[in-house]
Amino acid sequence: MSRTRWRFGLAATAFLVTAGLMPAPAHAEDIADYAITVDPTAKGAKIDDTMYGVFFEDINRAADGGLYAELVQNRSFEYSTDDNRSYTPLTSWTVDGTGQVVNDDGRLNARNRNYLSLAAGSAVTNAGYNTGVHVEEGKKYDFSVWARAESGTTLTVSLQDADGSLATARRVAAKGGWAKYKATFTATRTSSNGRLTVASSAAAALDMVSLFPRDTYKQQANGLRKDLAEKIAALHPGFVRFPGGCLVNTGSMEDYSESSDWQRKRSYQWKDTIGPVEERATNSNFWGYNQSYGLGYYEYFRLSEDIGAMPLPVVPALVTGCGQNQAVDDEALLKRHIQDTLDLIEFANGPVTSTWGKKRARMGHPKPFHLTHIEVGNEENLPVEFFARFKEFRAAIAARYPDITVISNSGPDDAGSTFDTAWQLNKDAKVDMVDEHYYNSTQWFLQNNDRYDSYDRGGPKVFLGEYASWGNAFKNGLAEAAFMTGLERNADVVKLASYAPLFANEDYVQWQPDLVWFNNHASWNSANYEVQKLFMTNVGDRVVPSTATGTPSLTGPIAGAVGLSTWATTAAYDDVKVTDADGNPLLSDDFSGDASKWTHTGGGSWSVQDGQYVQTDVAAENTMVSAGDTKWHDYDLHVKATKKSGKEGFLVAFGVKDTGNYYWWNLGGWNNTQSAVEQAVDGGKSTLISKAGSVETGRAYDIDIKVRGRQVTLYLDGQEWGSFTDDKPAEPFRQVVTKDKKTGDLIVKVVNAQSAAARTVIDLGGAKVASKARVTTLTADPNAVNSETETPVTPVKSTFDGLAGEFTYTFPANSITFLRIRQR
């Protein structure tokens, strides 16, 4: 901290009180004074053009029903219970008359297994996505279908909704073996509730029933939904990471062929996704639906090229993750995947005379895609097994393509034994770049602005491939922005960074928060998107060193009630005792009577049984019950816990303020593979300490938690399990300064994540500047959320007069402000 005067106001302090880190003062003002000192003569870290990018994974129906512009759902009748237990081959279809899905030798091709056999005089209707097929008045839509009709038939194709026709019906004459038939519609009305119907006058077989808007991104066939692609392009991302994520390293590593019995639950493998769409494989999506692979590697490369971004594919390392955690021990299969990766590089970069370069050219792109980076694996929770395989990939790639940067990873969390082991392996092997992933609370992001300050400047570079705070409110964007100033300050270590995930269809959500939300007719930017866009379009080329004053030291003990919970598990609790630091009893319950001391705030079903407090719903998640006083501090908690059945262990909470603010010791979490202490702030969790470990069913465990000030020590069956001190300040005022080489502008970026304005003296260190600055400000209520109909988080542009070598600027409460200052 540099020296300066400051007053820390009531509203500023209120933010920290919410975080549970300091008591509120009796009297204070609503203005906090800060100072920023810039040294324009010093050279900070160089910022690469690829610093910020996007991560696309087919989650939340981001591809089919999203970025991929196809309007027909389940167009090739391939939906299966492998994808989702509720699916059938006719999901999203209704048959009028007689029709059935067939899987026999009469199919279109071996990789497109199913087709629809439709009887004479019958019809089939598709419901599209969300509320239906969306069409806009006056716009053209291209229909196509593969059909087989040995004796000939007339296919009548129509678009309609409950109010009637949406376009003039088309008739197509089909005869003979499998052939592709086309028609074009011009919508006569706008509707988001459309239905596409294909009726056949005679018996026919149908497959690949498709309806595409003519107006796709860059007018490409088999193309991308225009509004969603434009939102990616508007970010001007430096790279596109694809296709996952959990899609890459879950399921079988076998191919889609007769030898694997047409394996549906398999990892994303790039060769499945290129070539004519009717010949591309189908696959079960890890997130609970089907992937058509209409959007495949070729389309990802084309998107990257169209928006001027570096393509960054991720390939499976034959160690599953995302809760599966198995190392595939098959040398032949490993060699095949390594060869597939070499073939991928040839597909992207090879000349048209090469085997895979020729395939790329035949798809319409003779020029190479200039692939420079490739990532092997994603969030593997078995670091030793992963790294053994990673080294084989890296060696093979280096031997054939020494200029390709091969990226490793450090597991699914920001800390812990997996993280530490993975990083040590990466350092020892002198890996070029390591991918880190973490999703944490707003408080964690405000506390960890300095995360990369102490990273080894000579070690592997960091790719922050997935990060987000738990929410799409503006307070989440504020916390992420504060953290991003630390990423830029450390741009010599953090070379790439991408918020995740990118898209969410509002009716098919498996994960949130997400950057862009949409339905079948509209899309809107989250508050987090506006933050990302502000940073990504104002990066600068080099950091200009600067310092700023901050908040005072934070005081106040961890305080709160105690709690018990379960997650997809039944468990029994007994002998709960809470005593203060002097041994005086605060709570004692052996459940010999009722459970009247406990308040049930979560799900599940709790009851007293045989002198124990038992949660009996094996499917329920976060079944919290709590007891005691939210003002308790400096206490000892004892609990006896027994797992009865289910996927995980048990959760013992302390420092419980309310349903969204607490700490808990999660024993046997993550499918009973890991134990950790998690802190929840406003419902968003972050991990404070974690270790591998599991919980045995039927065994009674003695759990003791000692809370002293902000120090916590945990004991399992009388042995110390671990300890931590939660005393890092959640600093609400963060800044970084960069320089735009092209314009010479200094870009002063300030985040004020508190409900007090920040009156700030900015000393530019003698730099001669123009009298006006261009200003972009994001400010809103911390709980503001953008939606389809309201966008309270929207950037505002203005100018600021009165610039000088030293000037005062008041940054609004809850704001992100970028000042672009022209140097003279």
PDB file of C-alpha atoms in Angstrom, residues 575-705:
ATOM      1  CA  ASP A 575     -24.275 -36.265  20.434  1.00  0.00           C
ATOM      2  CA  VAL A 576     -24.052 -32.690  19.180  1.00  0.00           C
ATOM      3  CA  LYS A 577     -22.188 -30.493  21.655  1.00  0.00           C
ATOM      4  CA  VAL A 578     -21.101 -26.868  21.356  1.00  0.00           C
ATOM      5  CA  THR A 579     -18.975 -25.268  24.084  1.00  0.00           C
ATOM      6  CA  ASP A 580     -17.385 -21.845  24.289  1.00  0.00           C
ATOM      7  CA  ALA A 581     -13.631 -21.289  24.556  1.00  0.00           C
ATOM      8  CA  ASP A 582     -13.810 -21.743  28.359  1.00  0.00           C
ATOM      9  CA  GLY A 583     -15.667 -25.037  28.081  1.00  0.00           C
ATOM     10  CA  ASN A 584     -19.082 -23.655  29.002  1.00  0.00           C
ATOM     11  CA  PRO A 585     -21.956 -25.421  27.188  1.00  0.00           C
ATOM     12  CA  LEU A 586     -23.775 -23.513  24.425  1.00  0.00           C
ATOM     13  CA  LEU A 587     -25.691 -26.434  22.929  1.00  0.00           C
ATOM     14  CA  SER A 588     -26.125 -30.108  23.779  1.00  0.00           C
ATOM     15  CA  ASP A 589     -28.452 -32.504  21.967  1.00  0.00           C
ATOM     16  CA  ASP A 590     -28.375 -36.314  22.129  1.00  0.00           C
ATOM     17  CA  PHE A 591     -31.785 -36.531  20.370  1.00  0.00           C
ATOM     18  CA  SER A 592     -33.293 -38.555  23.180  1.00  0.00           C
ATOM     19  CA  GLY A 593     -36.340 -36.307  22.826  1.00  0.00           C
ATOM     20  CA  ASP A 594     -37.385 -34.177  19.868  1.00  0.00           C
ATOM     21  CA  ALA A 595     -35.409 -31.966  17.461  1.00  0.00           C
ATOM     22  CA  SER A 596     -36.986 -28.678  18.522  1.00  0.00           C
ATOM     23  CA  LYS A 597     -33.591 -26.953  18.795  1.00  0.00           C
ATOM     24  CA  TRP A 598     -33.032 -27.333  15.064  1.00  0.00           C
ATOM     25  CA  THR A 599     -34.384 -25.251  12.184  1.00  0.00           C
ATOM     26  CA  HIS A 600     -34.817 -26.994   8.827  1.00  0.00           C
ATOM     27  CA  THR A 601     -33.913 -24.628   5.972  1.00  0.00           C
ATOM     28  CA  GLY A 602     -32.928 -27.071   3.224  1.00  0.00           C
ATOM     29  CA  GLY A 603     -34.493 -30.026   1.452  1.00  0.00           C
ATOM     30  CA  GLY A 604     -34.707 -33.626   2.537  1.00  0.00           C
ATOM     31  CA  SER A 605     -36.605 -35.369   5.300  1.00  0.00           C
ATOM     32  CA  TRP A 606     -35.362 -35.199   8.905  1.00  0.00           C
ATOM     33  CA  SER A 607     -36.698 -37.104  11.900  1.00  0.00           C
ATOM     34  CA  VAL A 608     -35.513 -38.415  15.263  1.00  0.00           C
ATOM     35  CA  GLN A 609     -35.031 -42.195  15.097  1.00  0.00           C
ATOM     36  CA  ASP A 610     -33.609 -44.347  17.881  1.00  0.00           C
ATOM     37  CA  GLY A 611     -31.908 -41.401  19.560  1.00  0.00           C
ATOM     38  CA  GLN A 612     -30.355 -40.047  16.372  1.00  0.00           C
ATOM     39  CA  TYR A 613     -31.276 -37.199  14.014  1.00  0.00           C
ATOM     40  CA  VAL A 614     -31.640 -38.870  10.607  1.00  0.00           C
ATOM     41  CA  GLN A 615     -31.982 -37.473   7.082  1.00  0.00           C
ATOM     42  CA  THR A 616     -33.674 -40.201   4.998  1.00  0.00           C
ATOM     43  CA  ASP A 617     -34.081 -38.753   1.489  1.00  0.00           C
ATOM     44  CA  VAL A 618     -31.228 -40.285  -0.540  1.00  0.00           C
ATOM     45  CA  ALA A 619     -31.837 -37.986  -3.523  1.00  0.00           C
ATOM     46  CA  ALA A 620     -32.051 -34.654  -1.684  1.00  0.00           C
ATOM     47  CA  GLU A 621     -29.227 -32.137  -1.927  1.00  0.00           C
ATOM     48  CA  ASN A 622     -28.248 -29.571   0.722  1.00  0.00           C
ATOM     49  CA  THR A 623     -30.658 -30.617   3.456  1.00  0.00           C
ATOM     50  CA  MET A 624     -29.359 -28.100   6.007  1.00  0.00           C
ATOM     51  CA  VAL A 625     -30.680 -27.973   9.564  1.00  0.00           C
ATOM     52  CA  SER A 626     -29.131 -25.445  11.954  1.00  0.00           C
ATOM     53  CA  ALA A 627     -29.129 -24.640  15.652  1.00  0.00           C
ATOM     54  CA  GLY A 628     -27.689 -21.982  17.893  1.00  0.00           C
ATOM     55  CA  ASP A 629     -26.966 -18.260  17.686  1.00  0.00           C
ATOM     56  CA  THR A 630     -25.536 -16.464  14.657  1.00  0.00           C
ATOM     57  CA  LYS A 631     -23.436 -14.392  17.083  1.00  0.00           C
ATOM     58  CA  TRP A 632     -21.572 -17.413  18.485  1.00  0.00           C
ATOM     59  CA  HIS A 633     -17.803 -17.263  18.047  1.00  0.00           C
ATOM     60  CA  ASP A 634     -14.738 -18.970  19.533  1.00  0.00           C
ATOM     61  CA  TYR A 635     -16.374 -22.324  20.151  1.00  0.00           C
ATOM     62  CA  ASP A 636     -15.862 -26.064  19.849  1.00  0.00           C
ATOM     63  CA  LEU A 637     -18.352 -28.227  17.943  1.00  0.00           C
ATOM     64  CA  HIS A 638     -18.580 -31.999  18.391  1.00  0.00           C
ATOM     65  CA  VAL A 639     -20.784 -34.256  16.245  1.00  0.00           C
ATOM     66  CA  LYS A 640     -21.057 -38.016  15.792  1.00  0.00           C
ATOM     67  CA  ALA A 641     -22.018 -38.830  12.187  1.00  0.00           C
ATOM     68  CA  THR A 642     -22.870 -42.067  10.380  1.00  0.00           C
ATOM     69  CA  LYS A 643     -23.466 -42.467   6.663  1.00  0.00           C
ATOM     70  CA  LYS A 644     -26.393 -44.815   5.992  1.00  0.00           C
ATOM     71  CA  SER A 645     -26.607 -44.879   2.169  1.00  0.00           C
ATOM     72  CA  GLY A 646     -26.065 -42.769  -0.939  1.00  0.00           C
ATOM     73  CA  LYS A 647     -23.356 -41.216  -3.087  1.00  0.00           C
ATOM     74  CA  GLU A 648     -21.476 -39.043  -0.582  1.00  0.00           C
ATOM     75  CA  GLY A 649     -20.740 -38.577   3.110  1.00  0.00           C
ATOM     76  CA  PHE A 650     -21.910 -35.857   5.465  1.00  0.00           C
ATOM     77  CA  LEU A 651     -21.729 -32.104   5.920  1.00  0.00           C
ATOM     78  CA  VAL A 652     -21.095 -30.402   9.246  1.00  0.00           C
ATOM     79  CA  ALA A 653     -21.549 -26.635   9.228  1.00  0.00           C
ATOM     80  CA  PHE A 654     -20.264 -23.813  11.417  1.00  0.00           C
ATOM     81  CA  GLY A 655     -20.276 -20.029  11.175  1.00  0.00           C
ATOM     82  CA  VAL A 656     -23.835 -20.330   9.836  1.00  0.00           C
ATOM     83  CA  LYS A 657     -25.399 -16.917   9.201  1.00  0.00           C
ATOM     84  CA  ASP A 658     -28.254 -17.947   6.924  1.00  0.00           C
ATOM     85  CA  THR A 659     -29.006 -20.316   4.049  1.00  0.00           C
ATOM     86  CA  GLY A 660     -26.417 -18.698   1.770  1.00  0.00           C
ATOM     87  CA  ASN A 661     -23.648 -17.791   4.209  1.00  0.00           C
ATOM     88  CA  TYR A 662     -21.815 -20.464   6.184  1.00  0.00           C
ATOM     89  CA  TYR A 663     -18.815 -22.801   6.315  1.00  0.00           C
ATOM     90  CA  TRP A 664     -19.124 -26.561   6.161  1.00  0.00           C
ATOM     91  CA  TRP A 665     -16.820 -29.510   6.400  1.00  0.00           C
ATOM     92  CA  ASN A 666     -17.783 -31.672   3.447  1.00  0.00           C
ATOM     93  CA  LEU A 667     -16.651 -35.190   4.314  1.00  0.00           C
ATOM     94  CA  GLY A 668     -16.866 -37.686   1.458  1.00  0.00           C
ATOM     95  CA  GLY A 669     -17.975 -35.157  -1.133  1.00  0.00           C
ATOM     96  CA  TRP A 670     -17.555 -35.285  -4.908  1.00  0.00           C
ATOM     97  CA  ASN A 671     -18.996 -38.784  -5.168  1.00  0.00           C
ATOM     98  CA  ASN A 672     -17.181 -39.805  -1.974  1.00  0.00           C
ATOM     99  CA  THR A 673     -13.714 -39.092  -3.339  1.00  0.00           C
ATOM    100  CA  GLN A 674     -12.693 -35.941  -1.489  1.00  0.00           C
ATOM    101  CA  SER A 675     -13.191 -34.020   1.751  1.00  0.00           C
ATOM    102  CA  ALA A 676     -12.991 -30.252   1.990  1.00  0.00           C
ATOM    103  CA  VAL A 677     -13.993 -27.167   3.904  1.00  0.00           C
ATOM    104  CA  GLU A 678     -16.139 -24.928   1.747  1.00  0.00           C
ATOM    105  CA  GLN A 679     -17.246 -21.395   2.460  1.00  0.00           C
ATOM    106  CA  ALA A 680     -20.555 -20.138   1.103  1.00  0.00           C
ATOM    107  CA  VAL A 681     -21.034 -16.401   0.597  1.00  0.00           C
ATOM    108  CA  ASP A 682     -24.379 -15.299  -0.843  1.00  0.00           C
ATOM    109  CA  GLY A 683     -24.859 -18.894  -1.990  1.00  0.00           C
ATOM    110  CA  GLY A 684     -21.581 -19.109  -3.923  1.00  0.00           C
ATOM    111  CA  LYS A 685     -19.029 -21.576  -2.577  1.00  0.00           C
ATOM    112  CA  SER A 686     -15.246 -21.632  -2.556  1.00  0.00           C
ATOM    113  CA  THR A 687     -12.915 -24.300  -1.198  1.00  0.00           C
ATOM    114  CA  LEU A 688     -10.591 -23.333   1.639  1.00  0.00           C
ATOM    115  CA  ILE A 689      -8.839 -26.677   2.247  1.00  0.00           C
ATOM    116  CA  SER A 690      -9.289 -30.110   0.658  1.00  0.00           C
ATOM    117  CA  LYS A 691      -7.874 -33.643   0.776  1.00  0.00           C
ATOM    118  CA  ALA A 692      -8.616 -36.910  -0.971  1.00  0.00           C
ATOM    119  CA  GLY A 693     -10.665 -39.312   1.127  1.00  0.00           C
ATOM    120  CA  SER A 694     -13.905 -41.227   1.445  1.00  0.00           C
ATOM    121  CA  VAL A 695     -16.467 -42.100   4.119  1.00  0.00           C
ATOM    122  CA  GLU A 696     -17.489 -45.672   4.989  1.00  0.00           C
ATOM    123  CA  THR A 697     -21.153 -46.582   5.128  1.00  0.00           C
ATOM    124  CA  GLY A 698     -22.337 -47.648   8.574  1.00  0.00           C
ATOM    125  CA  ARG A 699     -19.328 -46.393  10.476  1.00  0.00           C
ATOM    126  CA  ALA A 700     -19.759 -43.751  13.195  1.00  0.00           C
ATOM    127  CA  TYR A 701     -17.263 -40.879  12.929  1.00  0.00           C
ATOM    128  CA  ASP A 702     -16.365 -38.398  15.653  1.00  0.00           C
ATOM    129  CA  ILE A 703     -16.115 -34.920  14.163  1.00  0.00           C
ATOM    130  CA  ASP A 704     -14.694 -31.973  16.093  1.00  0.00           C
ATOM    131  CA  ILE A 705     -14.312 -28.405  14.854  1.00  0.00           C
TER     132      ILE A 705
END
